[in-house]
Coordinates of C-alpha atoms and ligand atoms in Angstrom, one line a residue:
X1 CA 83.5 87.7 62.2
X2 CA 87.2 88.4 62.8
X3 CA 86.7 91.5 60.5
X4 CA 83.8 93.0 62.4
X5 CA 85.6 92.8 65.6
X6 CA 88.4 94.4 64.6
X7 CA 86.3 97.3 63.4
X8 CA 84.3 97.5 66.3
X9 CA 87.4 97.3 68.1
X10 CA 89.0 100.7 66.5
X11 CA 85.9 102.5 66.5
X12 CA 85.8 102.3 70.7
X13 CA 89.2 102.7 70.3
X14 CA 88.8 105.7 68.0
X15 CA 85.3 106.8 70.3
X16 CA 86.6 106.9 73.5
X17 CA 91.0 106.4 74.5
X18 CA 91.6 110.1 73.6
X19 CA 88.5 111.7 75.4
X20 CA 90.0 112.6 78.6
X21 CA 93.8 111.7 77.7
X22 CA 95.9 115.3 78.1
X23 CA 98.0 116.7 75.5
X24 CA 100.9 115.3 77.4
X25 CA 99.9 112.1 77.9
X26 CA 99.0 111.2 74.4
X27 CA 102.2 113.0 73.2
X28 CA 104.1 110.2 75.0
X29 CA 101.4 107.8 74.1
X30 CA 102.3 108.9 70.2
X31 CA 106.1 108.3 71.0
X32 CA 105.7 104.5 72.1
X33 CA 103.8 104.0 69.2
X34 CA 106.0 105.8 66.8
X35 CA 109.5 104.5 68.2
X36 CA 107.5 100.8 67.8
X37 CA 106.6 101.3 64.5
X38 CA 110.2 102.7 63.4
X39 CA 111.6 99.2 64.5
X40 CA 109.2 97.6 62.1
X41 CA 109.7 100.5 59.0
X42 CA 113.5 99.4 59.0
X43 CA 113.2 95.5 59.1
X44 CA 111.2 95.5 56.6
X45 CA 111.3 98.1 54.1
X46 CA 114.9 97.9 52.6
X47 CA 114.6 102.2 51.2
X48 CA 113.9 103.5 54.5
X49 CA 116.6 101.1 56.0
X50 CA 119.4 102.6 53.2
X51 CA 117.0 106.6 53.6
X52 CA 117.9 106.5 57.1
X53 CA 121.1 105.2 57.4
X54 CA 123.1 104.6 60.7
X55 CA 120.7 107.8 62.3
X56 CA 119.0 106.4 65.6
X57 CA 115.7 106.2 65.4
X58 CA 115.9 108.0 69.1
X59 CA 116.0 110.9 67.1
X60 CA 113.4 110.1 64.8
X61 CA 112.1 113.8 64.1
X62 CA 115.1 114.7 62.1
X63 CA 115.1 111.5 60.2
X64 CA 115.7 112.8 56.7
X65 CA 111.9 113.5 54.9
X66 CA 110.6 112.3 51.6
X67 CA 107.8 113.8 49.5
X68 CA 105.3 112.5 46.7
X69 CA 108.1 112.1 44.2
X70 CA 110.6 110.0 46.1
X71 CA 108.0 107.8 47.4
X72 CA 107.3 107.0 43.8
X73 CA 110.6 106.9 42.9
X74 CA 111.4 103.8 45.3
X75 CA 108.0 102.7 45.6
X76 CA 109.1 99.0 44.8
X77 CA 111.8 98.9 47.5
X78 CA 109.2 101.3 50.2
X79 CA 106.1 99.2 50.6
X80 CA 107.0 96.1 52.9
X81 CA 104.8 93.3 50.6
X82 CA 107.1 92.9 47.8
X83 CA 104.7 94.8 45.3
X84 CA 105.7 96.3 42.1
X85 CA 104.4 99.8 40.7
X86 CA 103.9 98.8 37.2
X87 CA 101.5 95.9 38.5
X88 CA 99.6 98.2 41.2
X89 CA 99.3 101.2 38.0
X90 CA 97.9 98.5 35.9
X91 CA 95.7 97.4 38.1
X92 CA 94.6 100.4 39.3
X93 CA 93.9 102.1 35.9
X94 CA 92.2 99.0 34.5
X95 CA 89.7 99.3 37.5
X96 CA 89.6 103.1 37.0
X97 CA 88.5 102.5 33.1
X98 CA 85.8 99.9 33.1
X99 CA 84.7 101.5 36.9
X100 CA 84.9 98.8 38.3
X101 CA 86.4 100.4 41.5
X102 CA 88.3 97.1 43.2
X103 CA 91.2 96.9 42.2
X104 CA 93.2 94.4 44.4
X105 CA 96.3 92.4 44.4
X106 CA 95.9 89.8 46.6
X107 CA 94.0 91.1 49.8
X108 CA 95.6 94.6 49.5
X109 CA 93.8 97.4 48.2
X110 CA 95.4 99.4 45.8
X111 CA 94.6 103.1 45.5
X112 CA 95.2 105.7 42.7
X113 CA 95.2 109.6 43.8
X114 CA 93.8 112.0 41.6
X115 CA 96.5 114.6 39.6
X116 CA 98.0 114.4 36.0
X117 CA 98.6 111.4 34.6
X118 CA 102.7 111.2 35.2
X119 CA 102.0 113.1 38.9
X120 CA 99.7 110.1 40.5
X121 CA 99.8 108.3 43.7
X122 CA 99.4 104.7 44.4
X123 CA 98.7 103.8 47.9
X124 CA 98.4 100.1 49.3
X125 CA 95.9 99.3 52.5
X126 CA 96.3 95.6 53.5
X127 CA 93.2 94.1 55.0
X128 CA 93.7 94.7 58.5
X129 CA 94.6 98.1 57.7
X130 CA 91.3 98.2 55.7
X131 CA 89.4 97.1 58.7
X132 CA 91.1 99.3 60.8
X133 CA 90.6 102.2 58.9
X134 CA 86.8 101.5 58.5
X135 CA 86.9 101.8 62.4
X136 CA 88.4 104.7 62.3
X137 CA 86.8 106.6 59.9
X138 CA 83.1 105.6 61.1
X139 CA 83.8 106.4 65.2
X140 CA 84.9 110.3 63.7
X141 CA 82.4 110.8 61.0
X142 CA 78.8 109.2 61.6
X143 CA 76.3 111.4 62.7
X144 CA 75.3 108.6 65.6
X145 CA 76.4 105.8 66.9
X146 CA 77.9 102.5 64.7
X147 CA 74.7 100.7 66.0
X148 CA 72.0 103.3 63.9
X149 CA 71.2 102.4 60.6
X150 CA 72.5 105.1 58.4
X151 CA 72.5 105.8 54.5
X152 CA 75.6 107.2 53.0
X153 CA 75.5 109.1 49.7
X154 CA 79.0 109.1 48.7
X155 CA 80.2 111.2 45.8
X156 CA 83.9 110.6 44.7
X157 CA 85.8 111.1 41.0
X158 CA 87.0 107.1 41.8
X159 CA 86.0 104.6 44.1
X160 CA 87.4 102.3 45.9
X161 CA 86.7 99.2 47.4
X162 CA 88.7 100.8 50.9
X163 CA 84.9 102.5 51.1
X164 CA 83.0 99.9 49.7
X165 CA 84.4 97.5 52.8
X166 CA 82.5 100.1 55.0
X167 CA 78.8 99.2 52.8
X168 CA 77.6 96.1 56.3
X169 CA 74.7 95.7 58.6
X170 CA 73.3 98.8 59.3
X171 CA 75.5 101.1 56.9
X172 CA 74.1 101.5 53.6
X173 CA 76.4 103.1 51.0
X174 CA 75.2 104.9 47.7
X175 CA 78.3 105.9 45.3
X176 CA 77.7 108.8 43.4
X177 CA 79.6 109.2 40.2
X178 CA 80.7 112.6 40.0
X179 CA 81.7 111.6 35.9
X180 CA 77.7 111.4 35.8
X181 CA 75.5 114.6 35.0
X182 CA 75.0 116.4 38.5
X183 CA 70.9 116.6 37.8
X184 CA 70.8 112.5 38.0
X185 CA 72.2 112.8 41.2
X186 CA 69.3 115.1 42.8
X187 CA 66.1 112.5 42.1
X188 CA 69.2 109.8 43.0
X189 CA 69.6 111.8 46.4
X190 CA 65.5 112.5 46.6
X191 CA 64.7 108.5 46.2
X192 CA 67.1 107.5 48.9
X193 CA 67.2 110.1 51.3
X194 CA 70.8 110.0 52.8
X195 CA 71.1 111.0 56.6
X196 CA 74.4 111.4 55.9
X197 CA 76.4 113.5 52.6
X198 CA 80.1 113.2 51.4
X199 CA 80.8 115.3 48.8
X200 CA 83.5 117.8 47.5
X201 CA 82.4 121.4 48.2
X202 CA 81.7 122.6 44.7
X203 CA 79.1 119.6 45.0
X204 CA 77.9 120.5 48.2
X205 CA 77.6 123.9 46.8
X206 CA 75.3 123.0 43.5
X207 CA 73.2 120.6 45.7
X208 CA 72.5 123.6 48.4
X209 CA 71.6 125.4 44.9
X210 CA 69.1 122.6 44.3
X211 CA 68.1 122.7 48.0
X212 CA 67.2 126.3 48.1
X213 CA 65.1 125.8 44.8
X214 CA 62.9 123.2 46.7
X215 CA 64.2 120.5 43.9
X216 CA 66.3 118.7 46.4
X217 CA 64.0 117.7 49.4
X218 CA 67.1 115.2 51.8
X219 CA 67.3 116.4 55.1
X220 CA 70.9 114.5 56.4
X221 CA 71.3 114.6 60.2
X222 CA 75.8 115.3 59.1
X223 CA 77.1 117.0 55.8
X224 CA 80.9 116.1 55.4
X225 CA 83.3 118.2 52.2
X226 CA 85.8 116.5 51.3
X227 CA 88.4 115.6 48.0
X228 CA 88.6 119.8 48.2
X229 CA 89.9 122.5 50.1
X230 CA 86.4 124.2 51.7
X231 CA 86.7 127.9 51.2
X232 CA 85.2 130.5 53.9
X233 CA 82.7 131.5 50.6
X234 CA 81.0 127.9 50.2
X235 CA 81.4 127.3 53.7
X236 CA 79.0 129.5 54.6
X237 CA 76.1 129.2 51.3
X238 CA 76.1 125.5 52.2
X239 CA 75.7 125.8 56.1
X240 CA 73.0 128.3 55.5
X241 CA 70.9 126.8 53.0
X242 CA 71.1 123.1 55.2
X243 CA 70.7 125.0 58.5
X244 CA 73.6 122.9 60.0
X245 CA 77.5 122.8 60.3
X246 CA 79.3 121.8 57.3
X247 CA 82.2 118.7 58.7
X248 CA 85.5 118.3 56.8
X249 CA 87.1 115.4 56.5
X250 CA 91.1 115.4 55.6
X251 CA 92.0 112.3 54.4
X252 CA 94.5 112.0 51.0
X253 CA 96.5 109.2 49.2
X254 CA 99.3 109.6 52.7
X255 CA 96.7 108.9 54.9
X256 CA 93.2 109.8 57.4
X257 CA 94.9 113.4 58.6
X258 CA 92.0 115.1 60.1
X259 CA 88.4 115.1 61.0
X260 CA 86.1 117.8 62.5
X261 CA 84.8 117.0 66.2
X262 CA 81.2 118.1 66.8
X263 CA 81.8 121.9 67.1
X264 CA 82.9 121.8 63.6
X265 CA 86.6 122.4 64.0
X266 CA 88.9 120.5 62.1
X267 CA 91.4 117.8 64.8
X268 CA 94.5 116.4 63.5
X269 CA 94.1 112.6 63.9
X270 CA 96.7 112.5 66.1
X271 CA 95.7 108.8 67.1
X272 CA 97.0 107.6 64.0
X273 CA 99.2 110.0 62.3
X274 CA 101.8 112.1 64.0
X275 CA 102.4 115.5 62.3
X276 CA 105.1 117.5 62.4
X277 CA 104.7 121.5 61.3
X278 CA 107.6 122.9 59.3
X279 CA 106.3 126.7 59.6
X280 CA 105.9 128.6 56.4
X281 CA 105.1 131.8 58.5
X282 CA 105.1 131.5 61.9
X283 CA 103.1 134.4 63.3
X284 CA 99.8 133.7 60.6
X285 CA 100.2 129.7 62.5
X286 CA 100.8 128.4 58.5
X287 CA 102.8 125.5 58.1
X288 CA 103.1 122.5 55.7
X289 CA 102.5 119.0 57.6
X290 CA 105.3 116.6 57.6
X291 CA 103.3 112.9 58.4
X292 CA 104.2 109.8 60.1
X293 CA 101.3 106.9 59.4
X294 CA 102.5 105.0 63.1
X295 CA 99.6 102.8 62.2
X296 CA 100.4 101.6 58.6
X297 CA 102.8 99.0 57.6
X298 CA 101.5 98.0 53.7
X299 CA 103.1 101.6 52.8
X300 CA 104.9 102.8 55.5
X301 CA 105.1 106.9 55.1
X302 CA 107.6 108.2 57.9
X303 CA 108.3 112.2 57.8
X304 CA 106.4 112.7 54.2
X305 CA 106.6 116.2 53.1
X306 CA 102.9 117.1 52.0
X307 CA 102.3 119.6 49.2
X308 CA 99.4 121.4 51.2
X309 CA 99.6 125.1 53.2
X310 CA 97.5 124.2 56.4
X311 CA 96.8 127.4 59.8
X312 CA 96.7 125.8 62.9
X313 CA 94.0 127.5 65.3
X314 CA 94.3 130.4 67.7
X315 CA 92.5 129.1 70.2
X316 CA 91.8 125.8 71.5
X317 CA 88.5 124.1 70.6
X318 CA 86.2 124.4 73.4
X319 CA 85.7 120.1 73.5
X320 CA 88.5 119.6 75.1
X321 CA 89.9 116.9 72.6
X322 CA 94.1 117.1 73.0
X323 CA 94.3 116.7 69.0
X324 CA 95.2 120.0 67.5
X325 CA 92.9 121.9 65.9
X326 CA 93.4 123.5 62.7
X327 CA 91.8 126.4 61.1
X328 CA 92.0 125.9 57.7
X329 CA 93.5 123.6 55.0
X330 CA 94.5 126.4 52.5
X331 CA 95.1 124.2 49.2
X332 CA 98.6 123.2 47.6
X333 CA 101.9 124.7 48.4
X334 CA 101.8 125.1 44.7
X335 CA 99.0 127.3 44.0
X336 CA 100.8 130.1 46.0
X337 CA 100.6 133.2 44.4
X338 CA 104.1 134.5 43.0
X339 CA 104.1 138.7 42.0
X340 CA 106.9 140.9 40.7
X341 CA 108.7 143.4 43.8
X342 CA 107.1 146.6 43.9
X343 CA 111.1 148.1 43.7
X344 CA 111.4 146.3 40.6
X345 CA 114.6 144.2 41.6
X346 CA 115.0 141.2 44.0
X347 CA 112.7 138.1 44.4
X348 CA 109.3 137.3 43.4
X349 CA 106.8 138.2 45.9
X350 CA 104.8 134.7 47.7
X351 CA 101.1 135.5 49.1
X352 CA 99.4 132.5 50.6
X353 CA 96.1 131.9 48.3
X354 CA 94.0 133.4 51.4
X355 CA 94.8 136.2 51.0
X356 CA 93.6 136.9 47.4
X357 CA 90.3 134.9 48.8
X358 CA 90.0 137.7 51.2
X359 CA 90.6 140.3 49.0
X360 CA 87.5 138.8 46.5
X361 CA 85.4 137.3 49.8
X362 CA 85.6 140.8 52.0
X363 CA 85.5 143.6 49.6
X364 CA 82.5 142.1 47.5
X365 CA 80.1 139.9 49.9
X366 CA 77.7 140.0 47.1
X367 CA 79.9 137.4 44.8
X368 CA 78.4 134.1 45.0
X369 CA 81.2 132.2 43.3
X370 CA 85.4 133.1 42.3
X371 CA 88.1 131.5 40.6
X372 CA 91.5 133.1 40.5
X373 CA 93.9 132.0 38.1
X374 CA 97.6 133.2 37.9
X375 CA 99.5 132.6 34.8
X376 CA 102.6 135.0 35.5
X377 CA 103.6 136.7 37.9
X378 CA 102.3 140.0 36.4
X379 CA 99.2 138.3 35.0
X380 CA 95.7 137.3 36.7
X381 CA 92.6 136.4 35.8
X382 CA 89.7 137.1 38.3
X383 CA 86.2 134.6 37.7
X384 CA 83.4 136.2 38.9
X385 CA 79.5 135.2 39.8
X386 CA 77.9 138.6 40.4
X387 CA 74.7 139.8 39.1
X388 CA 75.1 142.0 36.0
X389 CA 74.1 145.0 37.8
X390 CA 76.9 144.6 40.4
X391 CA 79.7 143.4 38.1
X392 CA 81.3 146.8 37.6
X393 CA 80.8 147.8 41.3
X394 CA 82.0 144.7 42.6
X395 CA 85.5 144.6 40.0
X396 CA 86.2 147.7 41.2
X397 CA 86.2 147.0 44.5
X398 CA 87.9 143.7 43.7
X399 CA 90.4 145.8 42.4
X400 CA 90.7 148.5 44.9
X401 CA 92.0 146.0 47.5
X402 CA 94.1 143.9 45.8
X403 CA 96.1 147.1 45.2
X404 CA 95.9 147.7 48.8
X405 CA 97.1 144.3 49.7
X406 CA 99.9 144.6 47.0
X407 CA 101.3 147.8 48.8
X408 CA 101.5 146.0 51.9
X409 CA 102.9 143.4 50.5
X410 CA 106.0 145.8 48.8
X411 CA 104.4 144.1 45.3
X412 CA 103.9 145.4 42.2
X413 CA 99.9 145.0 40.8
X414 CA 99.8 142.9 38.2
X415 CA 97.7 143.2 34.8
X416 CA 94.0 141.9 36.1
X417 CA 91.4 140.6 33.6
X418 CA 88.0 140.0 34.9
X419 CA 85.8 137.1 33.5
X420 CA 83.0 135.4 33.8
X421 CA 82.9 132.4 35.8
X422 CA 82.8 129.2 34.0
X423 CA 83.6 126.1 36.3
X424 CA 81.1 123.3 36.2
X425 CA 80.7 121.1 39.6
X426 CA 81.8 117.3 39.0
X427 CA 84.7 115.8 36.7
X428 CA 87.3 118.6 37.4
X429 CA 88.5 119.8 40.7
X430 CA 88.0 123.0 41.9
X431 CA 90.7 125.3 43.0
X432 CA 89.4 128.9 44.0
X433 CA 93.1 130.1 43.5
X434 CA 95.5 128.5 41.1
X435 CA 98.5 129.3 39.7
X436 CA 99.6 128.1 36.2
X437 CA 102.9 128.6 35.6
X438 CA 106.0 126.9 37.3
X439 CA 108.2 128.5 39.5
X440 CA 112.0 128.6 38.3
X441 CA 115.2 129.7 40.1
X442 CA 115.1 132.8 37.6
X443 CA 111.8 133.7 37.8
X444 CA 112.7 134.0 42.1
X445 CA 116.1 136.2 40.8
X446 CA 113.9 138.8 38.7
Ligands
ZN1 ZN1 86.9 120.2 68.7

């Protein structure tokens, strides 16, 4: 009973505080919070208290930052319940091998991100920050009110039991294995009928495939892509073969960043993470997001460095919410594209992953799916889904203005091999751009 009112009392919370709050106003609002919070981070979790030092918190945006790997690094000593790593791993794998999907210590909720074995998060959520989040996360993303009875078909690589706590009363929550073969899921999808679909956009993509066909006959009042960036290309296939704006949710191991507001346009969540922008270019409004979680205590994260490339908007967004609005989440600092100087000497060359999306999405609008892959800095691979009859046209053209975009960018072309595409929707991620090889101090001094 408890539970349920703290729920209901973050989704009004979520629904309506911020409506008609200015940017001003909830800027201060933020500070309260954050400067509140900060008191709490340093009593109880003994890294930040040795991280930050004597610094006053007063000053709190030039605290010193921490990314993925120092978080991991002092996980023990970070989270403020006195929870080891090697316990919340083990835990967290067994679930992840006999799918079990609730893996708990206690009443905390123990969460594994996705990425190479030695490169994974762990995240605790404490029960109240369960609740909370459940709040939260069902004022921003159901397509009516809490009070309509709604099916969610859920696809995720891993559960966990932070979204089976939403599965009460008039919610009912389907989990779709994306491990499972994608053609189970369509009679899955056809027996229950979902008004409302969570998926990764490579999903999203093969079920508006299936949709098209006639084999897939749900009609969901909201269509949300998350677990993957949403490129401009899928984007549009999935909004035009569902007749209806495609939502984003942002939400990673760090926290619930961002969530799209009726018009479609991605908000930073601004009521319960503050985010900082350390620009990576300025004038094309890209920057990396440095986050402060002012409403998590479990695993306090105060001015993490993310590993993601995200454009603010140009314009406001015409509902009036004071939450910034961002254009685009790009994908991983890491799969910036790295090519040789045109002049042969000085530094490699950095291109934000857009652009080579642009260069495949506007000089071909016939392809229907990409991949690119970089595995040197003189050495692509292009993936492409054309029909045969346009393949040569379109890898020309391909080809044509990624030279053009390499003479503006004072860069050399590198070798291109075009190939078809071969990624399969489900188990593996998909990363329209990628880049393969790691990026040493030499390499930059070429
Ligand atoms: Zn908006």
């Amino acid at each position: 009973m408890i539970g349920k009112l703290i729920i209901l009392w973050h989704y009004l919370r979520t629904k309506y505080r911020f409506r008609l709050m200015g940017r001003d106003r909830l800027k201060r609002w933020q500070l309260k919070r954050i400067l509140r919070h900060l008191k709490a981070v340093r009593r109880l979790s003994p890294f930040y208290r040795e991280h930050w030092g004597h610094s006053s918190l007063a000053e709190w945006e030039r605290l010193p930052a921490i990314d993925k790997t120092l978080m991991m690094e002092h996980f023990d000593k970070l989270n403020t319940l006195g929870i080891r790593k090697d316990d919340a791993f083990r835990i967290a794998l067994e679930a992840e091998h006999s799918r079990d999907f609730s893996p708990m210590i206690g009443n905390v909720t123990i969460g594994l991100s996705s990425g190479t074995s030695g490169n994974r998060g762990l995240f605790l959520v404490s029960a109240r920050e369960r609740l909370a989040w459940v709040g939260c996360v069902t004022a921003k993303v159901l397509p009516r009110s809490l009070f309509h009875r709604e099916r969610i078909a859920f696809f995720l690589r891993a559960n966990s039991n932070l979204y089976g706590s939403v599965d009460s009363g008039s919610l009912k929550f389907d989990f779709y294995d994306l491990l499972d073969p994608l053609e189970e899921h369509i009679s899955k999808l056809n027996g229950s009928l979902p008004t409302l679909l969570v998926a990764p956009p490579s999903v999203l993509r093969f079920l508006a495939d299936a949709k098209r066909s006639g084999r897939l006959q749900i009609a969901p009042l909201k269509i949300v892509s998350v677990a993957e960036t949403l490129d401009p290309l899928d984007e549009r296939y999935i909004r035009e073969a569902f007749g209806q704006i495609v939502h984003q949710i942002y939400q990673c191991t760090e926290g619930f960043l961002a969530s799209t507001c009726a018009h479609g346009t991605l908000h930073l969540n601004e009521d319960i993470v503050c985010i900082q922008k350390e620009y990576l270019d300025a004038k094309l409004r890209k920057f990396v997001p440095v986050i402060t979680d002012f409403s998590r205590r479990a695993q306090p994260i105060v001015r993490y460095r993310l590993n993601d490339i995200l454009t603010e908007a140009a314009a406001p967004c015409p509902c009036g919410s004071p939450f910034t609005a961002i254009e685009r989440i790009e994908g991983r600092c890491d799969d910036m594209v790295y090519l040789r100087p045109s002049r042969r000497q000085g530094p490699l060359v950095p291109l934000f992953p857009d652009f080579l999306t642009r260069v495949v999405i506007t000089s071909a609008p016939v392809v229907q799916q990409y991949r690119i892959v970089q595995h040197a800095p003189d050495k692509i691979d292009i993936f492409l889904l054309v029909e045969d009859a346009e393949r040569q046209r379109v890898q020309e053209a391909v080809l044509l203005s990624l030279e053009s975009l390499c003479r503006r960018m004072e860069c050399a072309l590198p070798f291109v091999r075009f190939r078809d595409y071969d990624h399969t929707p489900g188990a593996v991620k998909l990363r329209r751009v990628e880049r393969r090889f790691a990026l040493e101090a030499d390499h930059q001094a070429v």
